[in-house]
Coordinates of N, CA, C and O in Angstrom, one line a residue:
X387 N -211.5 -32.7 108.8 CA -211.8 -33.7 109.8 C -210.7 -33.8 110.9 O -211.0 -34.1 112.0
X388 N -209.5 -33.5 110.5 CA -208.4 -33.7 111.5 C -208.4 -32.6 112.6 O -207.9 -32.8 113.7
X389 N -209.1 -31.5 112.3 CA -209.1 -30.4 113.3 C -210.3 -30.5 114.2 O -210.3 -29.9 115.3
X390 N -211.3 -31.3 113.9 CA -212.5 -31.4 114.7 C -212.3 -32.0 116.1 O -212.9 -31.5 117.1
X391 N -211.5 -33.1 116.3 CA -211.4 -33.7 117.6 C -211.0 -32.7 118.7 O -211.4 -32.9 119.9
X392 N -210.2 -31.8 118.4 CA -209.7 -30.9 119.5 C -210.8 -29.9 120.0 O -210.6 -29.4 121.1
X393 N -211.9 -29.8 119.3 CA -213.0 -29.0 119.7 C -214.1 -29.7 120.3 O -215.2 -29.2 120.7
X394 N -214.0 -31.0 120.4 CA -215.1 -31.9 121.0 C -214.8 -32.1 122.4 O -213.7 -32.5 122.8
X395 N -215.9 -31.8 123.2 CA -215.8 -32.0 124.7 C -215.8 -33.6 125.0 O -216.8 -34.2 124.6
X396 N -214.8 -34.1 125.6 CA -214.8 -35.6 125.8 C -215.9 -36.0 126.8 O -216.3 -37.2 126.8
X397 N -216.4 -35.1 127.6 CA -217.5 -35.5 128.6 C -218.9 -35.3 128.0 O -219.9 -35.7 128.6
X398 N -219.0 -34.8 126.8 CA -220.3 -34.6 126.2 C -220.6 -35.7 125.2 O -219.9 -36.7 125.0
X399 N -221.7 -35.5 124.5 CA -222.2 -36.4 123.4 C -221.3 -36.3 122.2 O -221.4 -35.3 121.5
X400 N -220.4 -37.2 121.9 CA -219.5 -37.1 120.9 C -220.1 -37.0 119.5 O -219.8 -36.2 118.7
X401 N -221.1 -37.9 119.2 CA -221.7 -37.9 117.9 C -222.5 -36.6 117.6 O -222.4 -36.1 116.5
X402 N -223.2 -36.1 118.6 CA -223.9 -34.8 118.3 C -222.9 -33.7 118.1 O -223.1 -32.9 117.1
X403 N -221.9 -33.6 118.8 CA -220.9 -32.6 118.6 C -220.2 -32.7 117.3 O -219.9 -31.7 116.6
X404 N -219.8 -34.0 116.9 CA -219.2 -34.2 115.6 C -220.1 -33.8 114.5 O -219.6 -33.3 113.5
X405 N -221.3 -34.1 114.6 CA -222.3 -33.8 113.5 C -222.4 -32.3 113.3 O -222.4 -31.7 112.2
X406 N -222.5 -31.6 114.5 CA -222.6 -30.1 114.4 C -221.3 -29.5 113.8 O -221.4 -28.6 112.9
X407 N -220.2 -29.9 114.4 CA -218.9 -29.3 113.9 C -218.7 -29.7 112.5 O -218.2 -28.8 111.7
X408 N -218.9 -30.9 112.1 CA -218.6 -31.4 110.7 C -219.6 -30.7 109.8 O -219.2 -30.3 108.7
X409 N -220.9 -30.6 110.1 CA -221.8 -29.9 109.3 C -221.5 -28.5 109.1 O -221.6 -27.9 108.0
X410 N -221.1 -27.8 110.1 CA -220.7 -26.4 110.0 C -219.5 -26.2 109.1 O -219.5 -25.3 108.3
X411 N -218.5 -27.1 109.3 CA -217.3 -27.0 108.5 C -217.6 -27.2 107.0 O -217.1 -26.6 106.1
X412 N -218.5 -28.2 106.7 CA -218.8 -28.5 105.4 C -219.7 -27.4 104.7 O -219.5 -27.1 103.6
X413 N -220.6 -26.8 105.5 CA -221.4 -25.7 105.0 C -220.5 -24.5 104.7 O -220.7 -23.9 103.6
X414 N -219.6 -24.2 105.6 CA -218.7 -23.0 105.3 C -217.8 -23.3 104.1 O -217.5 -22.4 103.3
X415 N -217.3 -24.5 104.0 CA -216.5 -24.9 102.9 C -217.2 -24.8 101.6 O -216.7 -24.3 100.5
X416 N -218.4 -25.3 101.5 CA -219.3 -25.2 100.3 C -219.6 -23.8 99.9 O -219.5 -23.4 98.8
X417 N -219.8 -23.0 100.9 CA -220.1 -21.6 100.7 C -218.9 -20.8 100.1 O -219.0 -20.1 99.1
X418 N -217.8 -21.0 100.7 CA -216.6 -20.3 100.2 C -216.1 -20.8 98.9 O -215.7 -20.0 98.0
X419 N -216.2 -22.1 98.7 CA -215.8 -22.7 97.4 C -216.7 -22.3 96.3 O -216.3 -22.0 95.2
X420 N -218.0 -22.1 96.6 CA -219.0 -21.6 95.6 C -218.7 -20.2 95.2 O -218.7 -19.8 94.0
X421 N -218.4 -19.4 96.2 CA -218.1 -18.0 95.9 C -216.8 -17.9 95.1 O -216.8 -17.1 94.1
X422 N -215.8 -18.7 95.4 CA -214.6 -18.7 94.6 C -214.8 -19.1 93.2 O -214.3 -18.5 92.3
X423 N -215.7 -20.2 93.0 CA -216.0 -20.6 91.7 C -216.7 -19.6 90.9 O -216.4 -19.4 89.7
X424 N -217.7 -18.9 91.5 CA -218.4 -17.9 90.8 C -217.5 -16.7 90.4 O -217.6 -16.2 89.2
X425 N -216.6 -16.3 91.3 CA -215.7 -15.2 91.0 C -214.7 -15.6 89.9 O -214.4 -14.8 89.0
X426 N -214.3 -16.8 89.9 CA -213.3 -17.3 88.9 C -214.0 -17.4 87.5 O -213.4 -17.0 86.5
X427 N -215.3 -17.8 87.5 CA -216.0 -17.8 86.3 C -216.2 -16.4 85.7 O -216.1 -16.2 84.5
X428 N -216.5 -15.4 86.5 CA -216.6 -14.1 86.1 C -215.3 -13.5 85.6 O -215.2 -12.7 84.6
X429 N -214.2 -13.8 86.3 CA -212.9 -13.3 85.9 C -212.5 -13.9 84.6 O -211.8 -13.2 83.8
X430 N -212.9 -15.1 84.2 CA -212.6 -15.7 83.0 C -213.1 -14.9 81.8 O -212.5 -14.7 80.8
X431 N -214.3 -14.3 82.0 CA -214.9 -13.5 81.0 C -214.2 -12.2 80.8 O -214.3 -11.6 79.7
X432 N -213.5 -11.7 81.8 CA -212.7 -10.5 81.7 C -211.4 -10.6 81.1 O -210.8 -9.6 80.6
X433 N -210.8 -11.9 81.0 CA -209.5 -12.1 80.5 C -209.5 -12.6 79.1 O -210.4 -13.4 78.7
X434 N -208.6 -12.1 78.3 CA -208.5 -12.6 76.9 C -207.9 -14.0 76.9 O -207.3 -14.4 77.9
X435 N -208.1 -14.7 75.8 CA -207.5 -16.1 75.7 C -206.0 -16.0 75.9 O -205.4 -16.9 76.5
X436 N -205.3 -15.0 75.4 CA -203.9 -14.9 75.5 C -203.5 -14.7 77.0 O -202.5 -15.4 77.4
X437 N -204.2 -13.9 77.7 CA -203.9 -13.7 79.1 C -204.2 -15.0 79.9 O -203.4 -15.3 80.8
X438 N -205.2 -15.7 79.6 CA -205.6 -16.9 80.3 C -204.4 -18.0 80.0 O -204.0 -18.7 81.0
X439 N -204.0 -18.0 78.8 CA -202.9 -18.9 78.5 C -201.6 -18.6 79.3 O -200.9 -19.4 79.8
X440 N -201.3 -17.3 79.4 CA -200.1 -16.8 80.1 C -200.3 -17.2 81.6 O -199.3 -17.7 82.2
X441 N -201.4 -17.0 82.2 CA -201.7 -17.3 83.6 C -201.5 -18.8 83.8 O -200.9 -19.3 84.8
X442 N -202.1 -19.6 82.9 CA -201.9 -21.1 83.0 C -200.5 -21.5 82.9 O -200.0 -22.4 83.7
X443 N -199.7 -21.0 82.0 CA -198.3 -21.3 81.9 C -197.5 -20.9 83.1 O -196.6 -21.6 83.6
X444 N -197.8 -19.7 83.6 CA -197.1 -19.2 84.8 C -197.4 -20.1 86.0 O -196.5 -20.5 86.8
X445 N -198.7 -20.5 86.2 CA -199.0 -21.4 87.3 C -198.4 -22.7 87.1 O -197.9 -23.3 88.1
X446 N -198.4 -23.3 85.9 CA -197.7 -24.6 85.7 C -196.3 -24.5 85.9 O -195.7 -25.5 86.5
X447 N -195.6 -23.4 85.5 CA -194.2 -23.3 85.8 C -193.9 -23.2 87.3 O -193.0 -23.8 87.8
X448 N -194.8 -22.6 88.1 CA -194.6 -22.5 89.5 C -194.8 -23.9 90.1 O -194.0 -24.3 91.0
X449 N -195.7 -24.7 89.7 CA -195.9 -26.0 90.2 C -194.8 -26.9 89.8 O -194.3 -27.7 90.7
X450 N -194.3 -26.8 88.6 CA -193.1 -27.7 88.2 C -191.9 -27.2 89.0 O -191.2 -28.1 89.5
X451 N -191.7 -25.9 89.2 CA -190.6 -25.5 90.0 C -190.7 -25.9 91.4 O -189.7 -26.4 92.0
X452 N -191.8 -25.9 92.0 CA -192.0 -26.4 93.4 C -191.8 -27.8 93.5 O -191.2 -28.3 94.5
X453 N -192.2 -28.6 92.5 CA -192.0 -30.1 92.5 C -190.5 -30.4 92.4 O -190.0 -31.3 93.1
X454 N -189.8 -29.7 91.5 CA -188.3 -29.9 91.4 C -187.6 -29.5 92.7 O -186.7 -30.2 93.1
X455 N -188.0 -28.4 93.2 CA -187.4 -27.9 94.5 C -187.6 -29.0 95.6 O -186.7 -29.3 96.3
X456 N -188.8 -29.5 95.7 CA -189.1 -30.5 96.7 C -188.3 -31.8 96.4 O -187.8 -32.4 97.3
X457 N -188.2 -32.2 95.1 CA -187.4 -33.4 94.7 C -185.9 -33.3 95.1 O -185.3 -34.3 95.4
X458 N -185.4 -32.1 94.9 CA -183.9 -32.0 95.1 C -183.5 -31.4 96.5 O -182.4 -31.3 96.7
X459 N -184.5 -31.2 97.3 CA -184.2 -30.7 98.7 C -183.9 -31.9 99.5 O -184.6 -32.9 99.6
X460 N -182.7 -31.9 100.1 CA -182.3 -33.0 101.0 C -182.9 -32.8 102.4 O -182.8 -31.7 103.0
X461 N -183.5 -33.8 102.9 CA -184.0 -33.8 104.3 C -182.9 -34.1 105.2 O -182.0 -34.8 105.0
X462 N -183.0 -33.5 106.4 CA -181.9 -33.6 107.4 C -182.3 -34.7 108.4 O -183.2 -34.9 108.9

């Protein structure tokens, strides 16, 4: 939603433009998220439980590391 106002013509019908842009953004998001979910579901069947566990731990470690880095980074 934050990106839509820059593409709306201030001299045109605001509501109509917002509906078209918002609907298009939501449709594209739903389509790409659905494709991602389907591919992830198929990838799950290809990976063994051990590999899934390793991927989950590696991802969790990255998230914890990023959180610690953010917590200890001093802002200027």
